[in-house]
mmCIF file of C-alpha atoms in Angstrom:
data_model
loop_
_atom_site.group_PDB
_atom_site.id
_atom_site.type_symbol
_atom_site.label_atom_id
_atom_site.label_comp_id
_atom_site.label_asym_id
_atom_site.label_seq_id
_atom_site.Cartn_x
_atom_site.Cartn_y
_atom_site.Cartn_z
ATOM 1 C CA UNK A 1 64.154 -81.948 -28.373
ATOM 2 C CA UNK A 2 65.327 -82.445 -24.647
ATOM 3 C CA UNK A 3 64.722 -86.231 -24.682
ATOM 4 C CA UNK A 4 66.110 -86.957 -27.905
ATOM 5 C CA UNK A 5 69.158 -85.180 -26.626
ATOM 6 C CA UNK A 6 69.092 -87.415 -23.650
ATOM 7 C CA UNK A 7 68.314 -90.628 -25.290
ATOM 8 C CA UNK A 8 71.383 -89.617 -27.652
ATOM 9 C CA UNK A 9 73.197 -89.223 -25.052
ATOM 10 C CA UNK A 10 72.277 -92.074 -23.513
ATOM 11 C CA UNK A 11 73.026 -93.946 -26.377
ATOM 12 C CA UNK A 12 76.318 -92.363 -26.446
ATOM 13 C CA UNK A 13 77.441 -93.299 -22.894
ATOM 14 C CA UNK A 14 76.166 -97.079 -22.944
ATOM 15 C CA UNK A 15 79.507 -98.196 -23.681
ATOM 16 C CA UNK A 16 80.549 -96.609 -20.494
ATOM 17 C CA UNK A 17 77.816 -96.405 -18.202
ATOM 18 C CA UNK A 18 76.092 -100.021 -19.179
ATOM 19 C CA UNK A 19 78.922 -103.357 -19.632
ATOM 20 C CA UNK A 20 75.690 -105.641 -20.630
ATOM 21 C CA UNK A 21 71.770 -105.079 -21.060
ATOM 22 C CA UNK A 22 69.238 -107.700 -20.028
ATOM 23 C CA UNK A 23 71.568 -110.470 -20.014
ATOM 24 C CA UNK A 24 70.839 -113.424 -16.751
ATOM 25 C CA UNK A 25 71.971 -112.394 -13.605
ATOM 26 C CA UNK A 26 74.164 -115.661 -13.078
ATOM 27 C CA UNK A 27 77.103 -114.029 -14.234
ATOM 28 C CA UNK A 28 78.894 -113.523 -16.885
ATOM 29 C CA UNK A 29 81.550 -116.056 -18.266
ATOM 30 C CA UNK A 30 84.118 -113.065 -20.115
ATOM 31 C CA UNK A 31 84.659 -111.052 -16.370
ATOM 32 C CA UNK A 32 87.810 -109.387 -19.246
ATOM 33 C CA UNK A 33 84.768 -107.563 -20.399
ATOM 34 C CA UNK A 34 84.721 -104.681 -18.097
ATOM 35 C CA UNK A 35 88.361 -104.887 -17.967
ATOM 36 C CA UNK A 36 88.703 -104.185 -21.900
ATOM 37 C CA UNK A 37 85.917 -101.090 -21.536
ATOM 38 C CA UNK A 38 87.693 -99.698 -18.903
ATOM 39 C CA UNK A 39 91.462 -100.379 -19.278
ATOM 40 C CA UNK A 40 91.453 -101.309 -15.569
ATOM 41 C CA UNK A 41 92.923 -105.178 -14.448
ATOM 42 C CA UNK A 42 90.149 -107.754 -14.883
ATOM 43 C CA UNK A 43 88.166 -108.618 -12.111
ATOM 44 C CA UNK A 44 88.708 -111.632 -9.778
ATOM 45 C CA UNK A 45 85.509 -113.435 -9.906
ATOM 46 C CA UNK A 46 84.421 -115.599 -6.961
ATOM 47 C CA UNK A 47 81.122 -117.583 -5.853
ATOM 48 C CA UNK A 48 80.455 -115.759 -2.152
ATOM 49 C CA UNK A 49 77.373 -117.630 -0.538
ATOM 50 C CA UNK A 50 76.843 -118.889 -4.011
ATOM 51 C CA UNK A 51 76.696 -115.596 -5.478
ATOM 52 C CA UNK A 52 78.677 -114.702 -8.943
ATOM 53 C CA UNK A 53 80.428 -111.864 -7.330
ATOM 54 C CA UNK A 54 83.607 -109.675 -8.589
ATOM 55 C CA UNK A 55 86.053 -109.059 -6.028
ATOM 56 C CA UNK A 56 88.998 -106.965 -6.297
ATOM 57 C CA UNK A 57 91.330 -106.286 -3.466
ATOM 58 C CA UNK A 58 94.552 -104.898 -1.789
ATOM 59 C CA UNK A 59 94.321 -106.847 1.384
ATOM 60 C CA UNK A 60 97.598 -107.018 2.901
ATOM 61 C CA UNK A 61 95.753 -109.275 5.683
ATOM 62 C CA UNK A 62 92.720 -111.126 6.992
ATOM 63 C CA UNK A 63 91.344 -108.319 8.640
ATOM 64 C CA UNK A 64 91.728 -105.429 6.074
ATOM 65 C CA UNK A 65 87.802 -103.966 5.577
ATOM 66 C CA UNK A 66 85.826 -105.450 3.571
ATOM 67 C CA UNK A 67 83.298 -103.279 1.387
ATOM 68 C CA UNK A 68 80.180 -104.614 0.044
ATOM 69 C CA UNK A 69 79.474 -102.855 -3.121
ATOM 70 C CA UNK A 70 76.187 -102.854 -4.677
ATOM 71 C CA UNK A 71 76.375 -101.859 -8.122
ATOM 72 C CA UNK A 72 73.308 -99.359 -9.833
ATOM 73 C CA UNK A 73 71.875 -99.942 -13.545
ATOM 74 C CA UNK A 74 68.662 -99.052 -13.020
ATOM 75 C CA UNK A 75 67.793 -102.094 -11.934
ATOM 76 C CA UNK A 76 67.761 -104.136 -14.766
ATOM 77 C CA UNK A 77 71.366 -103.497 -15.914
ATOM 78 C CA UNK A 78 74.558 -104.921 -15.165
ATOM 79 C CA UNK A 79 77.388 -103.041 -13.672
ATOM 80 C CA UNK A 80 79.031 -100.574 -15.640
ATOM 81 C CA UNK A 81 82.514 -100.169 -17.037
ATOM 82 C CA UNK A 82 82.682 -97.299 -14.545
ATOM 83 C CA UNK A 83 83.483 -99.476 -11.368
ATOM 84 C CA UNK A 84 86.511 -101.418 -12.498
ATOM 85 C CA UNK A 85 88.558 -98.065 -12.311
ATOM 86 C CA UNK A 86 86.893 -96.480 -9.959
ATOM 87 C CA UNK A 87 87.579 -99.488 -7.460
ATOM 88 C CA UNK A 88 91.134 -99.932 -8.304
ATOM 89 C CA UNK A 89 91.464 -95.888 -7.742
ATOM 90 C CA UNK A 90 90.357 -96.774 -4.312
ATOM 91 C CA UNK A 91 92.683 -99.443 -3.830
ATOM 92 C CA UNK A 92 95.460 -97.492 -4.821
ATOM 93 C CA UNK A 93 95.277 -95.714 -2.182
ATOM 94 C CA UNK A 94 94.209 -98.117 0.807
ATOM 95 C CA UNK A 95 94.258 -101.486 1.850
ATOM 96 C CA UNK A 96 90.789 -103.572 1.495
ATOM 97 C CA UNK A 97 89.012 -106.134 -0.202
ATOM 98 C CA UNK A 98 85.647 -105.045 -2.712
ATOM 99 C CA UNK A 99 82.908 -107.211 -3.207
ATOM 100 C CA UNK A 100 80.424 -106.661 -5.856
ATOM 101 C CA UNK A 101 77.640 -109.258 -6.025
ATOM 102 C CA UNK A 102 76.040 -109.869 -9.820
ATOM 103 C CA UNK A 103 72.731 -109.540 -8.364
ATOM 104 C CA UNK A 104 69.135 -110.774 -9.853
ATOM 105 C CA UNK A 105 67.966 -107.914 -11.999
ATOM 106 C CA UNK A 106 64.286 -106.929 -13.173
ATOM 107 C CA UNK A 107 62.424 -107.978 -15.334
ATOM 108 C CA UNK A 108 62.741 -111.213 -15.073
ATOM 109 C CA UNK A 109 63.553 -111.033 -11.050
ATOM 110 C CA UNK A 110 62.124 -109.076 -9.099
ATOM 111 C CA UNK A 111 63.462 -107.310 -5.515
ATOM 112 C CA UNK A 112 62.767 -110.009 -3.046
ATOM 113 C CA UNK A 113 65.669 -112.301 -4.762
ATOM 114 C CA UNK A 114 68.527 -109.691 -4.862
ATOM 115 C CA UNK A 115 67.833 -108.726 -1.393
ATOM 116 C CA UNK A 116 68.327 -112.725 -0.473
ATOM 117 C CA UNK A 117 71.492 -112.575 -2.370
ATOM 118 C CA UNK A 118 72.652 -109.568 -0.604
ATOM 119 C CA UNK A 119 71.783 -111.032 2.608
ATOM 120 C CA UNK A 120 74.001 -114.330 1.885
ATOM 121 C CA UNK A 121 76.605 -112.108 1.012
ATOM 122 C CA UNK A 122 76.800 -109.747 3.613
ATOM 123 C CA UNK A 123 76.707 -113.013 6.183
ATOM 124 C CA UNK A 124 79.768 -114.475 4.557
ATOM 125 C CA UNK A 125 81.790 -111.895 4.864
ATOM 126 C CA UNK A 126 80.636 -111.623 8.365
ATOM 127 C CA UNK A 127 81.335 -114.929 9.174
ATOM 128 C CA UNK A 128 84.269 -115.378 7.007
ATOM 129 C CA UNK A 129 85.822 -111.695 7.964
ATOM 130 C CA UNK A 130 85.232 -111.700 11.661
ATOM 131 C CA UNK A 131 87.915 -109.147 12.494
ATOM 132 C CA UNK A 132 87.293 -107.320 9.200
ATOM 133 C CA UNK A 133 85.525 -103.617 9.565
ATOM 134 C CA UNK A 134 82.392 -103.820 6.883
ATOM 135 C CA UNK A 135 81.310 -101.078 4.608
ATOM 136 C CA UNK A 136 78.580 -101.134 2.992
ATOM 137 C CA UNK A 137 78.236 -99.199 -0.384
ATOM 138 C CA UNK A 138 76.089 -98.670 -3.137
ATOM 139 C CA UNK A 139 75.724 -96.266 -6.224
ATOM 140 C CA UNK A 140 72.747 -95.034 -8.325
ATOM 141 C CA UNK A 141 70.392 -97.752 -7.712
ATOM 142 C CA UNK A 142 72.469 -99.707 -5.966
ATOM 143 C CA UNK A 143 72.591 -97.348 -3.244
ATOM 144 C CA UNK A 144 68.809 -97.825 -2.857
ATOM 145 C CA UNK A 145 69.271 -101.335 -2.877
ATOM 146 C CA UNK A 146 72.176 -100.433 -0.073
ATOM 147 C CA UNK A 147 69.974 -98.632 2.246
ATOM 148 C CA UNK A 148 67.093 -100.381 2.068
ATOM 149 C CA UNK A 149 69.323 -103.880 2.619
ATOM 150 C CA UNK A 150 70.503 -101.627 5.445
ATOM 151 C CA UNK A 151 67.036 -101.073 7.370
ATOM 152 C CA UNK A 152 66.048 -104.697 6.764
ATOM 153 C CA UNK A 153 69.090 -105.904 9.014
ATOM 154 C CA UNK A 154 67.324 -103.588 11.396
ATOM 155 C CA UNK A 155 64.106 -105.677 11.293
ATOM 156 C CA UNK A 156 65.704 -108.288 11.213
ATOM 157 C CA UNK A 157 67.802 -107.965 14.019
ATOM 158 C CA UNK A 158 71.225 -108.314 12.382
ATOM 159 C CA UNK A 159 74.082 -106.355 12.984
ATOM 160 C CA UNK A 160 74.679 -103.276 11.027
ATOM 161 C CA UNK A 161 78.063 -102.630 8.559
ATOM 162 C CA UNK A 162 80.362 -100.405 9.992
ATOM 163 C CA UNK A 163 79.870 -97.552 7.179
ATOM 164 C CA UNK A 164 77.614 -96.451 4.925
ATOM 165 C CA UNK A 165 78.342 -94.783 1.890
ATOM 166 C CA UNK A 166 75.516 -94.379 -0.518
ATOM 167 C CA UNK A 167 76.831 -92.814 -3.911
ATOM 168 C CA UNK A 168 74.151 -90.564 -6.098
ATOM 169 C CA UNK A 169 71.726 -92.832 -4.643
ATOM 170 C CA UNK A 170 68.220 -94.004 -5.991
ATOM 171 C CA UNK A 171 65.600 -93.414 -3.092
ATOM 172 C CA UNK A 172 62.380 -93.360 -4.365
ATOM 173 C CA UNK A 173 61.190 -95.474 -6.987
ATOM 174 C CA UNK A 174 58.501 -93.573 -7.293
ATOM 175 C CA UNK A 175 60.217 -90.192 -8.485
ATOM 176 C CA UNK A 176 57.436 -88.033 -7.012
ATOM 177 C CA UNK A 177 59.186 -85.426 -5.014
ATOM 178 C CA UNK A 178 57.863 -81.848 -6.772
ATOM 179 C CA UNK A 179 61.636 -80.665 -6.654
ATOM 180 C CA UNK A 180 62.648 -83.366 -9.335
ATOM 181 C CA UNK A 181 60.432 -81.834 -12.341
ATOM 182 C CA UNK A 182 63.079 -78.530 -12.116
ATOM 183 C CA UNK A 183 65.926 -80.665 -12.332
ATOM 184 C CA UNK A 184 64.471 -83.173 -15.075
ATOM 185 C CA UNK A 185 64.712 -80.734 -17.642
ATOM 186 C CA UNK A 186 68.472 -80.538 -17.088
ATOM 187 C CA UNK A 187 69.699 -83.448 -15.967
ATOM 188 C CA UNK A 188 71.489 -84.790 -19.262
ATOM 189 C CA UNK A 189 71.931 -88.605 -17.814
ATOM 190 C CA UNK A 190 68.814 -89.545 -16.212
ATOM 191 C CA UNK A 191 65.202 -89.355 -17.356
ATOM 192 C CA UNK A 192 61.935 -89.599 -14.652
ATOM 193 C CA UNK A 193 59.832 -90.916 -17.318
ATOM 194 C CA UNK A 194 62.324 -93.881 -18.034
ATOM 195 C CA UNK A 195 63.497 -94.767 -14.594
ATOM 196 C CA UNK A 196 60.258 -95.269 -13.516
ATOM 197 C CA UNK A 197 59.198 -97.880 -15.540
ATOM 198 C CA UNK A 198 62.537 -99.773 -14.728
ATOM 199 C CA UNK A 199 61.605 -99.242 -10.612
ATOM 200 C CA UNK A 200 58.215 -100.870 -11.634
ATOM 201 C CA UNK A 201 60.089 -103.645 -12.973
ATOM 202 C CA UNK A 202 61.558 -104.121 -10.151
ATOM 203 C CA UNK A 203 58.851 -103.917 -7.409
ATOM 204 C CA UNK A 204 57.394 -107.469 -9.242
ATOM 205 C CA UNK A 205 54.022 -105.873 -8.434
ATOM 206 C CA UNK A 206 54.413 -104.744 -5.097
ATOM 207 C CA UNK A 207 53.802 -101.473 -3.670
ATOM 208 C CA UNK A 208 56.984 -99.140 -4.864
ATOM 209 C CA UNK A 209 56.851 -96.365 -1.632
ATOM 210 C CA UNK A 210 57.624 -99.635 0.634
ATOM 211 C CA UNK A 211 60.907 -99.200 2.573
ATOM 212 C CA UNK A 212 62.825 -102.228 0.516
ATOM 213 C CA UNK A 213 62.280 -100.144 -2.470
ATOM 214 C CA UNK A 214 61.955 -96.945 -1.664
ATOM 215 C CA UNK A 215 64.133 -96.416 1.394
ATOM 216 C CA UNK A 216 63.822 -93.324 2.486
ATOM 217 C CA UNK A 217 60.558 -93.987 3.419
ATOM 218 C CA UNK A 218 62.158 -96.584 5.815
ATOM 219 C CA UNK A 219 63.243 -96.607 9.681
ATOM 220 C CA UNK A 220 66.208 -95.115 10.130
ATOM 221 C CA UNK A 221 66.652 -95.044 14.063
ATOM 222 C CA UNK A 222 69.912 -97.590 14.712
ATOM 223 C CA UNK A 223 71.343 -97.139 11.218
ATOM 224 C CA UNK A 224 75.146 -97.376 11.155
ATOM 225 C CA UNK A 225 76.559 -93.789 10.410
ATOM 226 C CA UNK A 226 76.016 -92.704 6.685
ATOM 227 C CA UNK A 227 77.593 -90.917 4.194
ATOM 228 C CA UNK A 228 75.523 -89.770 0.800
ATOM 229 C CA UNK A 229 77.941 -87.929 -1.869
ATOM 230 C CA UNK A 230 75.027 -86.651 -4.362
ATOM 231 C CA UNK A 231 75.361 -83.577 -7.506
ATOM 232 C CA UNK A 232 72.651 -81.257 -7.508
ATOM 233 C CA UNK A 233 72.439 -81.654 -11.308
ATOM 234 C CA UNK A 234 70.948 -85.246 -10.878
ATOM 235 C CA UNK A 235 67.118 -86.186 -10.965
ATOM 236 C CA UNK A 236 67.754 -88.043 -7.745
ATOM 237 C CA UNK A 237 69.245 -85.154 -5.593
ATOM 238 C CA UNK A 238 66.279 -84.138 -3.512
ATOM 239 C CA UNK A 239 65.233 -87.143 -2.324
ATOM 240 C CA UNK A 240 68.636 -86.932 -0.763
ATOM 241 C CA UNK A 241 67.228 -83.833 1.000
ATOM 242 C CA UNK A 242 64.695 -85.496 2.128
ATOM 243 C CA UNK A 243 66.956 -88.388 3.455
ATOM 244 C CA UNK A 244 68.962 -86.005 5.688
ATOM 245 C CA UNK A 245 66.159 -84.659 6.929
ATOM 246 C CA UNK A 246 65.061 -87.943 8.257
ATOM 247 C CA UNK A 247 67.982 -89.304 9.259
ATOM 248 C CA UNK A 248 68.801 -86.302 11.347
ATOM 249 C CA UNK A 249 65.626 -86.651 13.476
ATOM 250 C CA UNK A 250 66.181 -90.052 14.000
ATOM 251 C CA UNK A 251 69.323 -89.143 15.445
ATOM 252 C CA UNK A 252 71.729 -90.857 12.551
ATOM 253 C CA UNK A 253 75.202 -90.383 12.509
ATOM 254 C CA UNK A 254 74.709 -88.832 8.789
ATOM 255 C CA UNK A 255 76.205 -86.731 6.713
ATOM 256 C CA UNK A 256 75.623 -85.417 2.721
ATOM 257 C CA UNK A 257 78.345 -83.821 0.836
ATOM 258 C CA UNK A 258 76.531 -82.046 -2.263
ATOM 259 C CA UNK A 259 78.373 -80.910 -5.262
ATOM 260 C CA UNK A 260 76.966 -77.921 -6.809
ATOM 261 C CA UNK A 261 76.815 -78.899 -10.688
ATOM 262 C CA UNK A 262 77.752 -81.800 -10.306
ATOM 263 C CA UNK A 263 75.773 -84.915 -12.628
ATOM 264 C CA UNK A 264 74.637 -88.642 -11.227
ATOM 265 C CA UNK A 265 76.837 -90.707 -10.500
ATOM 266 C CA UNK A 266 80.078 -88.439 -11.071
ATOM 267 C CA UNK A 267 81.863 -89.509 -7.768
ATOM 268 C CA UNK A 268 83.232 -92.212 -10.558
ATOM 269 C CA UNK A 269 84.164 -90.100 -13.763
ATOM 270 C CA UNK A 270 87.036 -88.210 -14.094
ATOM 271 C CA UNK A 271 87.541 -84.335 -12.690
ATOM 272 C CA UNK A 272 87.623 -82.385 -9.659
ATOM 273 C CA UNK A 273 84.186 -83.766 -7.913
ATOM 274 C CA UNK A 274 84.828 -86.772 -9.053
ATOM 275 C CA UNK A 275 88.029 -86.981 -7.542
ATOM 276 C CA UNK A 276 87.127 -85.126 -4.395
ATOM 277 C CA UNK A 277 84.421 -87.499 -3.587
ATOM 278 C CA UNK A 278 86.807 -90.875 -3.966
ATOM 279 C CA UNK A 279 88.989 -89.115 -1.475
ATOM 280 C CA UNK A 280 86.052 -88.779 0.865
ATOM 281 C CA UNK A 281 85.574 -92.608 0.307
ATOM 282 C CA UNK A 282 89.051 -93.440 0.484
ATOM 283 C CA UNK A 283 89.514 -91.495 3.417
ATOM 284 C CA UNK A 284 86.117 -93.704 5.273
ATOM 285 C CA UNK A 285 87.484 -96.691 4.371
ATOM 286 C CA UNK A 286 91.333 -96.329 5.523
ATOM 287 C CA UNK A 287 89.583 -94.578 8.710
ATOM 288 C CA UNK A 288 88.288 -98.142 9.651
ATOM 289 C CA UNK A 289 91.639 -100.021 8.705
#
């Protein structure tokens, strides 16, 4: 009875949580799309490193911040109807440009493309932004995709954002933490049994603990300092444990606000944790301005 609940549920939030299912990862030609689910302005879209990417900003000047947002979905979804407002909350509030790539999504891509797309992203505005503080941000899956783009600058030897702000994030693909089962039978949004399927997807046959996927399994030692806003009523919540853990004995500058109660992704849905948790953001990125 649970899981038809949640795949009700599911069903019921779509409109919100999910703009478009399965379509290409090009990008989309009606950008008015999210605008029309959300009520927020439309997106600007832009090509960044050849990327369809939607941009929104309040830049007053060149060297505002700049915040690379990766957007969650599971993984094979597009961004929801949720960021629109959420990012023009933000920019209400302080002065900075948002850039959201329309990465390559599973099934028909697989990891190794959206993290080259990421890379040519982040390098623009690098190179483009030279005086512009960079935060780096991702929710759901997208803040998987966030930290693990994170820890391959490391190995790579390219400078780290400024920030880090991981939102809810999506840690391990594999789901196997024994403190998840406890929360799976509450936890009205998100379902072990279907994410992991979707993580699958997205590994394109390779091995789904490694650090690009599963990034808390990663190095964390020269991270730039973190921030993880998680609800303990989400599937995904211990792994965030687990996280600080880590990152505190690799001496990270790191730090996880947890909201008691509080469901995946809420830092963009309306109400008190909600709201506290864009002020935290807000308050990170006019910190760097």
């Amino acid at each position: 009875m649970r899981r038809l609940l949640v795949a009700l549920c599911g069903m019921l939030l779509v409109g919100l949580l999910v703009v478009a299912c399965g379509q290409a990862w090009s990008g989309r030609n009606d950008a008015d799309r999210v605008a029309a689910a959300s009520a927020a302005l439309p997106p600007k879209q832009a090509l960044v490193a050849g990327v369809t990417s939607e941009v929104f900003s309040s830049a007053e000047k060149a060297s505002d911040v700049q915040v690379l947002f990766i957007h969650g979905g599971s993984y094979v979804h597009e961004a929801s109807a949720l960021h629109a407002p959420f990012f023009d909350r933000i920019l209400d509030t302080v002065d900075a440009t948002i850039t959201m790539p329309i990465y390559a999504l599973a099934p028909e891509y697989g990891y190794r493309v959206a993290y080259e797309q990421i890379m040519d992203v982040y390098l623009e505005l690098r190179r483009s932004h030279p005086d512009s503080p960079i935060v780096l941000m991702g929710g759901s899956a997208g803040g998987g995709l966030a930290l693990g783009f994170a820890e391959s600058l490391l190995e790579a030897g390219v400078a780290q954002p400024d920030r880090i702000v991981l939102l809810s994030p999506w840690l391990d693909l594999t789901l196997t933490n024994p403190a998840i089962p406890a929360i799976d039978t509450t936890d009205v949004l998100l379902d072990r049994d279907a994410l992991v399927p979707n993580g699958l997807a997205w590994a394109h046959g390779d091995d789904p603990s490694g650090y690009r996927l599963s990034p808390v399994n990663g190095t964390l030692t020269g991270l730039a300092p973190t921030t993880v806003l998680a609800g303990t009523n989400d599937i995904l919540y211990p792994d965030t444990l687990v996280l600080e853990t880590r990152a505190e004995a690799a001496g990270v500058d790191f730090e996880l606000t947890s909201f008691s109660g509080a469901d995946h992704i809420f830092t963009m849905t309306p109400g008190t944790a909600g709201d506290e948790a864009r002020a935290i953001v807000e308050s990170i990125i006019g910190s760097l301005g």
